[in-house]
JSON list of C-alpha atoms in Angstrom, two decimals:
[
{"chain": "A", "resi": 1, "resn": "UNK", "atom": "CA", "xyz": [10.84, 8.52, 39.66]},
{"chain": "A", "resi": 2, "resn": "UNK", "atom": "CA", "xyz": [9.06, 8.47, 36.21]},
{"chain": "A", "resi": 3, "resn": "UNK", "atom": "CA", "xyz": [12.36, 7.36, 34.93]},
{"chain": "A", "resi": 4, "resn": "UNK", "atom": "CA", "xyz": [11.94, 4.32, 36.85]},
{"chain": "A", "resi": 5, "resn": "UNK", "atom": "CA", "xyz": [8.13, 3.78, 36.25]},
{"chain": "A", "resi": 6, "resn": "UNK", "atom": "CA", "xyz": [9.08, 3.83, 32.51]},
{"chain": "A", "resi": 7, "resn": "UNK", "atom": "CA", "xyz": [11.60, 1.08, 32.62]},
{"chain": "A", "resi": 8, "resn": "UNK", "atom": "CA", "xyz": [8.92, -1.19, 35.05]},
{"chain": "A", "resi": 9, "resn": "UNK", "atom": "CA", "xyz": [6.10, -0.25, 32.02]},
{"chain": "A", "resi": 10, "resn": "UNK", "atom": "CA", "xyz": [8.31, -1.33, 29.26]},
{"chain": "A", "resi": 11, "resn": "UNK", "atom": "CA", "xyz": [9.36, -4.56, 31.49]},
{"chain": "A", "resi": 12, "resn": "UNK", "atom": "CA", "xyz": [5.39, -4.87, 32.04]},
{"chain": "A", "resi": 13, "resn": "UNK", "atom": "CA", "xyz": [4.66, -4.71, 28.39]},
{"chain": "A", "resi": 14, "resn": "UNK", "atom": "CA", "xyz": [7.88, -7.21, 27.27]},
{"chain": "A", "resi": 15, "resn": "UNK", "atom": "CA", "xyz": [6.92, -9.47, 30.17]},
{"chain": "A", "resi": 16, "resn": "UNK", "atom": "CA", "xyz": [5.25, -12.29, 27.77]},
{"chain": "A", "resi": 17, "resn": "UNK", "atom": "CA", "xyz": [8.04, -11.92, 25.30]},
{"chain": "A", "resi": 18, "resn": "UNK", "atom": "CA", "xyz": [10.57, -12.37, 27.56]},
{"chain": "A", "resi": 19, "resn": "UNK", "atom": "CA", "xyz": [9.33, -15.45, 29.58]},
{"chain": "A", "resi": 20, "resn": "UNK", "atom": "CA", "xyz": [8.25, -16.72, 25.90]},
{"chain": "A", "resi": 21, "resn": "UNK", "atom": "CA", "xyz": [12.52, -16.37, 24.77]},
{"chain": "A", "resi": 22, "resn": "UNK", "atom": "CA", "xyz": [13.10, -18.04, 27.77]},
{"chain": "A", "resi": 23, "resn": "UNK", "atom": "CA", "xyz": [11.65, -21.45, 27.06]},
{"chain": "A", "resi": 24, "resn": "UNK", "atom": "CA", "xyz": [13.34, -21.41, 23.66]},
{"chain": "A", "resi": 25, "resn": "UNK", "atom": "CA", "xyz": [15.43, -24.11, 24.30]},
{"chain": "A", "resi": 26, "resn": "UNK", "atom": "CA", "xyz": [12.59, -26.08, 25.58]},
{"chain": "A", "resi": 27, "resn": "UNK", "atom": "CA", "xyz": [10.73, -26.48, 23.09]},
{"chain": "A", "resi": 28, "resn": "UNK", "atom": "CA", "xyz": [11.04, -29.48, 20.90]},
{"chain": "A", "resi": 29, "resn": "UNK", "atom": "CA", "xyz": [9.17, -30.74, 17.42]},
{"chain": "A", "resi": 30, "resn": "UNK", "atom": "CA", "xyz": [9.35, -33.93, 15.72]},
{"chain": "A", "resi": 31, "resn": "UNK", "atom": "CA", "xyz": [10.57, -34.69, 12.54]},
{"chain": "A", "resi": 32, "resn": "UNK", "atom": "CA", "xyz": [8.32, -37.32, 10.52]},
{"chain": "A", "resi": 33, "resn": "UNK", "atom": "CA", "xyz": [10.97, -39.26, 10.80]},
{"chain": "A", "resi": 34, "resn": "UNK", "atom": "CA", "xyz": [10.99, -39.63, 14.49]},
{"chain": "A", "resi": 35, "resn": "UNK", "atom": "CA", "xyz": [14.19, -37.05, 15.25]},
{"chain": "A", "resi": 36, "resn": "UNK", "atom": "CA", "xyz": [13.22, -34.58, 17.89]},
{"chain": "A", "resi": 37, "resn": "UNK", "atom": "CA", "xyz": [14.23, -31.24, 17.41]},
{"chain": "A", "resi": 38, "resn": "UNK", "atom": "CA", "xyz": [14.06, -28.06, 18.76]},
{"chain": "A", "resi": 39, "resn": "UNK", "atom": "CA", "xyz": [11.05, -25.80, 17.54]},
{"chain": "A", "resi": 40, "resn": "UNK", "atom": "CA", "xyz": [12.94, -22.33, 16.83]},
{"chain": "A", "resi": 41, "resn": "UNK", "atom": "CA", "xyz": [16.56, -24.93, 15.56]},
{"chain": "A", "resi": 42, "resn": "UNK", "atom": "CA", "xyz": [15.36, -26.88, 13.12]},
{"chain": "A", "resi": 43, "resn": "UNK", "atom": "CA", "xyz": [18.82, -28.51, 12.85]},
{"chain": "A", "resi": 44, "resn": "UNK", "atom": "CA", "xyz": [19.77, -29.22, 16.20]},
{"chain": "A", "resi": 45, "resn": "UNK", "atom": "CA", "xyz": [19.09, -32.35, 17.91]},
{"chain": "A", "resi": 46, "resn": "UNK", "atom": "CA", "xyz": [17.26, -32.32, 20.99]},
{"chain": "A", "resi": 47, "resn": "UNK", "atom": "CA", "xyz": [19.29, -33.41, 23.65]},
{"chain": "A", "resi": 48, "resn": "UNK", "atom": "CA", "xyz": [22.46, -33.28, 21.88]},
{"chain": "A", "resi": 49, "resn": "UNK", "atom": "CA", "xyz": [25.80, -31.51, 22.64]},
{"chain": "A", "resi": 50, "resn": "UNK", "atom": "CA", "xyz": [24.37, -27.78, 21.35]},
{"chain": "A", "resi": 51, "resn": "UNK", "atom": "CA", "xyz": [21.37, -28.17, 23.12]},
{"chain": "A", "resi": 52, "resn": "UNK", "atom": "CA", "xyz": [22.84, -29.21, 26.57]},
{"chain": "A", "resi": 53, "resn": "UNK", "atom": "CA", "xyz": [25.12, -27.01, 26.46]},
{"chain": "A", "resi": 54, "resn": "UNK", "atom": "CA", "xyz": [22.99, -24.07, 26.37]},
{"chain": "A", "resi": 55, "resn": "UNK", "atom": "CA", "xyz": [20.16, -25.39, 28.81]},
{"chain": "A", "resi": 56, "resn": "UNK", "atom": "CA", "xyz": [22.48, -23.66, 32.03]},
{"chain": "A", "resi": 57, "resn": "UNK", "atom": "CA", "xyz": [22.56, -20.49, 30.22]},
{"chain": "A", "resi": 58, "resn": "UNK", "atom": "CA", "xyz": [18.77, -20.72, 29.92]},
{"chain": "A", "resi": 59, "resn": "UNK", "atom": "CA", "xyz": [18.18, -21.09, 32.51]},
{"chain": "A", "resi": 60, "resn": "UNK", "atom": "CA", "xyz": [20.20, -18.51, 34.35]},
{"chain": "A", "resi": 61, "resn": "UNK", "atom": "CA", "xyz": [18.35, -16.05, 31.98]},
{"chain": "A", "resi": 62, "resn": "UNK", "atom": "CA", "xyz": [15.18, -17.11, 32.87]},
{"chain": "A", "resi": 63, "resn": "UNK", "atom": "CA", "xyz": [16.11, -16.89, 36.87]},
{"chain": "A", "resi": 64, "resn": "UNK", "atom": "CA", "xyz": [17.63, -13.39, 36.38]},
{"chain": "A", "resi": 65, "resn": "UNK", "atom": "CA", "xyz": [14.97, -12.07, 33.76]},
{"chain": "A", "resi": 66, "resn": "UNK", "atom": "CA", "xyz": [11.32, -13.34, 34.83]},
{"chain": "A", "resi": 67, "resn": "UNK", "atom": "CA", "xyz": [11.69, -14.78, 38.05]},
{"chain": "A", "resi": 68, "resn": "UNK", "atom": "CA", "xyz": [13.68, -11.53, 39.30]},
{"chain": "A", "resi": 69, "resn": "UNK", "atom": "CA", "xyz": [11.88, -9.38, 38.28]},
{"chain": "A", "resi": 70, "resn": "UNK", "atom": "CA", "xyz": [8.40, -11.10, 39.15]},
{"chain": "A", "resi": 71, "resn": "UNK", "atom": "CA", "xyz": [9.41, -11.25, 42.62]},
{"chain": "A", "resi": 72, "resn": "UNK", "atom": "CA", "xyz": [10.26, -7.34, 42.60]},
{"chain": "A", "resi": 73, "resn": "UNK", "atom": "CA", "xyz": [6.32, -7.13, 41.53]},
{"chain": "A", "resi": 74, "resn": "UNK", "atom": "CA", "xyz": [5.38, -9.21, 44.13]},
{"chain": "A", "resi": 75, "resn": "UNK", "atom": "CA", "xyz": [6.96, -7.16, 46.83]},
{"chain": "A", "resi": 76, "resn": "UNK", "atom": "CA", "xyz": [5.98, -4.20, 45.34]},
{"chain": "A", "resi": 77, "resn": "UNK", "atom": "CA", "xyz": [2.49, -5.14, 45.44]},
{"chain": "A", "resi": 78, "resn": "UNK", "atom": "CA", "xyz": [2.86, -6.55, 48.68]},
{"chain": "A", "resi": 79, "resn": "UNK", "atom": "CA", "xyz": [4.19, -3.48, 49.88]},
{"chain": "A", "resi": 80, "resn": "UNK", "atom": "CA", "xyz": [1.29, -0.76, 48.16]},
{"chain": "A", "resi": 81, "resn": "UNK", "atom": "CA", "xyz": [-1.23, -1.24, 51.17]},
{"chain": "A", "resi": 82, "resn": "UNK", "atom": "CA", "xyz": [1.36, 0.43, 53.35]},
{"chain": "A", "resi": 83, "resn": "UNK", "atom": "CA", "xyz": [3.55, 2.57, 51.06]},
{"chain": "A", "resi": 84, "resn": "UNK", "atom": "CA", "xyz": [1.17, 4.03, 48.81]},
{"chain": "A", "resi": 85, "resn": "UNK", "atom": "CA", "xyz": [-0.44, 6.10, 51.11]},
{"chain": "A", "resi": 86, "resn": "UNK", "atom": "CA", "xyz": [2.19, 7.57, 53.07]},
{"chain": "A", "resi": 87, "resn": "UNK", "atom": "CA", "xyz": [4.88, 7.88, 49.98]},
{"chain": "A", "resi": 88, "resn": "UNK", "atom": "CA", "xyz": [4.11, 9.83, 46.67]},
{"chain": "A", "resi": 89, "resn": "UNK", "atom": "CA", "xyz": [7.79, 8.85, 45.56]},
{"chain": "A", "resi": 90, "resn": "UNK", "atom": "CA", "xyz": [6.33, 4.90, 45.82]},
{"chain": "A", "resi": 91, "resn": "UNK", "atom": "CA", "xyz": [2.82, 6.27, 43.95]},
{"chain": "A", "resi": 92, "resn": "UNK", "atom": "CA", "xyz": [4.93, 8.02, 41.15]},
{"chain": "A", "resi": 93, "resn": "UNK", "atom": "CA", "xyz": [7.56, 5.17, 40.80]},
{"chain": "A", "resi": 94, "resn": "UNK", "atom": "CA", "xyz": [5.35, 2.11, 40.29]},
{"chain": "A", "resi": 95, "resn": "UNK", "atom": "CA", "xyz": [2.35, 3.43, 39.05]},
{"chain": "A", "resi": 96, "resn": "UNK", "atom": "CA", "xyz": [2.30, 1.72, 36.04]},
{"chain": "A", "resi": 97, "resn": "UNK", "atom": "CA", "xyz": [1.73, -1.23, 38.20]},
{"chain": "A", "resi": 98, "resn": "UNK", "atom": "CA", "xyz": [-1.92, -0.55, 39.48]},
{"chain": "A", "resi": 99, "resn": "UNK", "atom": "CA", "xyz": [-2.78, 3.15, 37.79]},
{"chain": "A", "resi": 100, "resn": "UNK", "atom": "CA", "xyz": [-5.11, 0.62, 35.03]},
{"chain": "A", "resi": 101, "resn": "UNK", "atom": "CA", "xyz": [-7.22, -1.08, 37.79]},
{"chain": "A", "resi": 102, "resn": "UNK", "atom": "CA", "xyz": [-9.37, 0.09, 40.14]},
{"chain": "A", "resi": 103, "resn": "UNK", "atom": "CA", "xyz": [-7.76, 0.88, 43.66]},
{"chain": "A", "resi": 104, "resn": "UNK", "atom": "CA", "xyz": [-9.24, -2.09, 45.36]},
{"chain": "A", "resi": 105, "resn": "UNK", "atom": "CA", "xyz": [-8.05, -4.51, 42.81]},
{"chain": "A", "resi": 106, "resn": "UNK", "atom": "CA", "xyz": [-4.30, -2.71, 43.01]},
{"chain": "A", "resi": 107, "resn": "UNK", "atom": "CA", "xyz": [-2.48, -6.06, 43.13]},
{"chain": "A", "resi": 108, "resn": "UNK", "atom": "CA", "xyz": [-4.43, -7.03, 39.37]},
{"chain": "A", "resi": 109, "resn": "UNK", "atom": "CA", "xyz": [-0.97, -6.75, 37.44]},
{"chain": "A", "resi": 110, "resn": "UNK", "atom": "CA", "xyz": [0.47, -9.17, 39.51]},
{"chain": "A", "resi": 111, "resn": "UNK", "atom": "CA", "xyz": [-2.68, -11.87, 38.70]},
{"chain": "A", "resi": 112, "resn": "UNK", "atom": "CA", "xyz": [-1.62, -10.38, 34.90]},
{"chain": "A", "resi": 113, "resn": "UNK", "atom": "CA", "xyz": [2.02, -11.08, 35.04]},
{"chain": "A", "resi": 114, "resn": "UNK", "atom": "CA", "xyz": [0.91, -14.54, 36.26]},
{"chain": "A", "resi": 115, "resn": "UNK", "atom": "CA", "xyz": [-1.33, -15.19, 33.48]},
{"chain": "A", "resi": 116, "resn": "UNK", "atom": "CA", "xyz": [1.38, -14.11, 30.71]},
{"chain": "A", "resi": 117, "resn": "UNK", "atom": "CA", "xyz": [3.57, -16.54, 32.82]},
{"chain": "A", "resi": 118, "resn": "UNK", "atom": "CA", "xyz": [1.34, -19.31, 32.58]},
{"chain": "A", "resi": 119, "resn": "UNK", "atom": "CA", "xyz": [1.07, -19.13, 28.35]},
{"chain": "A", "resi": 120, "resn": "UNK", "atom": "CA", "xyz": [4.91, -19.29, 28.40]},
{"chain": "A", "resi": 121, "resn": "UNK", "atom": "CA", "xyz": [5.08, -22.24, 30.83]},
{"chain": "A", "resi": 122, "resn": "UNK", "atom": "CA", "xyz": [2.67, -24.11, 28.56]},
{"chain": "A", "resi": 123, "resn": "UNK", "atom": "CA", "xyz": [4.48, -23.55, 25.46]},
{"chain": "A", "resi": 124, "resn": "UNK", "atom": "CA", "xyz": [7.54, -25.18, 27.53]},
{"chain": "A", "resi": 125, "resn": "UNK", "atom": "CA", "xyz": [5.38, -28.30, 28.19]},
{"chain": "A", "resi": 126, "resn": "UNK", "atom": "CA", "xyz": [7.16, -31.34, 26.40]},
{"chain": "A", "resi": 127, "resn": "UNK", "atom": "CA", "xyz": [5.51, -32.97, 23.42]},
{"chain": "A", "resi": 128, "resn": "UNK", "atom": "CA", "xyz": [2.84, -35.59, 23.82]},
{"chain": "A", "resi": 129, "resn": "UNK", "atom": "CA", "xyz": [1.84, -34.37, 27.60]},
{"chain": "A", "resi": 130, "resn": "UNK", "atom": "CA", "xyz": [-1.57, -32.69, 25.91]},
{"chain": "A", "resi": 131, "resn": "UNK", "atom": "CA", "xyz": [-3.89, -33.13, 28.99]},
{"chain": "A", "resi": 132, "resn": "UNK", "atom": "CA", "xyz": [-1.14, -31.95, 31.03]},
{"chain": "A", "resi": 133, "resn": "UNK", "atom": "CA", "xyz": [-1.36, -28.50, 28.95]},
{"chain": "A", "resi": 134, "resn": "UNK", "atom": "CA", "xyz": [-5.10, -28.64, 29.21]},
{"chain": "A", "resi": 135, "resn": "UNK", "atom": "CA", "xyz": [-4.94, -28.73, 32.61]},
{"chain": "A", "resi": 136, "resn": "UNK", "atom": "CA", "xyz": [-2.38, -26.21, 32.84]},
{"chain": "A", "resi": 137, "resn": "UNK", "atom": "CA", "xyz": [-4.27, -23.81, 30.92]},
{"chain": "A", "resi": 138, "resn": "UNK", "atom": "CA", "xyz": [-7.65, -25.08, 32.34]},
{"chain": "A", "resi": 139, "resn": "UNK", "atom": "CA", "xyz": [-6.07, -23.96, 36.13]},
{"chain": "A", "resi": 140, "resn": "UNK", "atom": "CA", "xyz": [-4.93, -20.37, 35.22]},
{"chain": "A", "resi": 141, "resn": "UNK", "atom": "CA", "xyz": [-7.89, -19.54, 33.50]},
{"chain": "A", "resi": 142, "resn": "UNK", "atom": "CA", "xyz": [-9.99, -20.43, 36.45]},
{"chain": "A", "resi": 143, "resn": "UNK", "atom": "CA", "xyz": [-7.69, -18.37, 38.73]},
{"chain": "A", "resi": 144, "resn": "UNK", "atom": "CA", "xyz": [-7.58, -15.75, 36.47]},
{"chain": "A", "resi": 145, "resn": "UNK", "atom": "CA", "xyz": [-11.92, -15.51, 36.54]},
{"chain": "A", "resi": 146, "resn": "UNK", "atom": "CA", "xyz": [-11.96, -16.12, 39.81]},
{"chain": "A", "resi": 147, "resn": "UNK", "atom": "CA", "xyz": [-9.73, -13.17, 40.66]},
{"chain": "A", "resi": 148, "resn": "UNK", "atom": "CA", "xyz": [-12.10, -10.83, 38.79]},
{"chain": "A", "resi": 149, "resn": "UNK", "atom": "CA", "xyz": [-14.89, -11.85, 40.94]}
]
């Protein structure tokens, strides 16, 4: 059981990096020269060969990494109303998940998760779409204040 609330804490605390890696081959800068190009590959071509190749992979990474394993926080949230009280195996195992807030905020680390998830989408956001990033950003920061109401 604590074996298993370890591995969710270090998941919790990688969570940004992770969804962060995942957009890495979304991300795209422009040369002055007018070449786009991707921000971490300097010297590969957006939308060439390299780059399409790879864009499956990551985005089977992304499905199996952050969306996986934010839907296993969402049930597991879901599911702490009912299961906390009559299971001390559920309390032990996914602690780590509501032991920081106060009991009737429990599902906080999900609006958390979501927030972390939100920075890495808007890195993702292709170049010259600014006021869609604004709004973006503007949206999860008013769900994230009006969740701590």
């Amino acid at each position: 059981d604590d074996l298993i609330n370890a591995i969710f804490a270090i998941q919790l605390t990688l969570f940004v990096t992770v969804a962060n890696l995942s957009g890495i081959l979304v991300r795209e800068v422009e040369h002055p020269n007018g070449v786009r190009v991707l921000a971490e590959f300097r010297g590969k071509k957006a939308g060439g060969e390299d780059h399409l190749a790879a864009l499956p992979v990551s985005i089977v990474a992304t499905a199996a990494t952050v969306v996986l394993f934010l839907s296993v926080v969402v049930v597991m949230i879901h599911s702490a109303p009912r299961l906390y009280a009559d299971s001390p195996q559920f309390r032990v195992r996914y602690r780590c998940l509501w032991d920081s807030y106060h009991p009737g905020a429990y599902w906080y680390g999900l609006v958390e998760l979501l927030y972390a998830l939100a920075l890495a989408v808007v890195t993702c956001i292709p170049l010259g779409l600014h006021q869609l990033q604004l709004i973006v950003v503007a949206s999860f920061v008013t769900l994230l204040v009006q969740s701590q109401v």
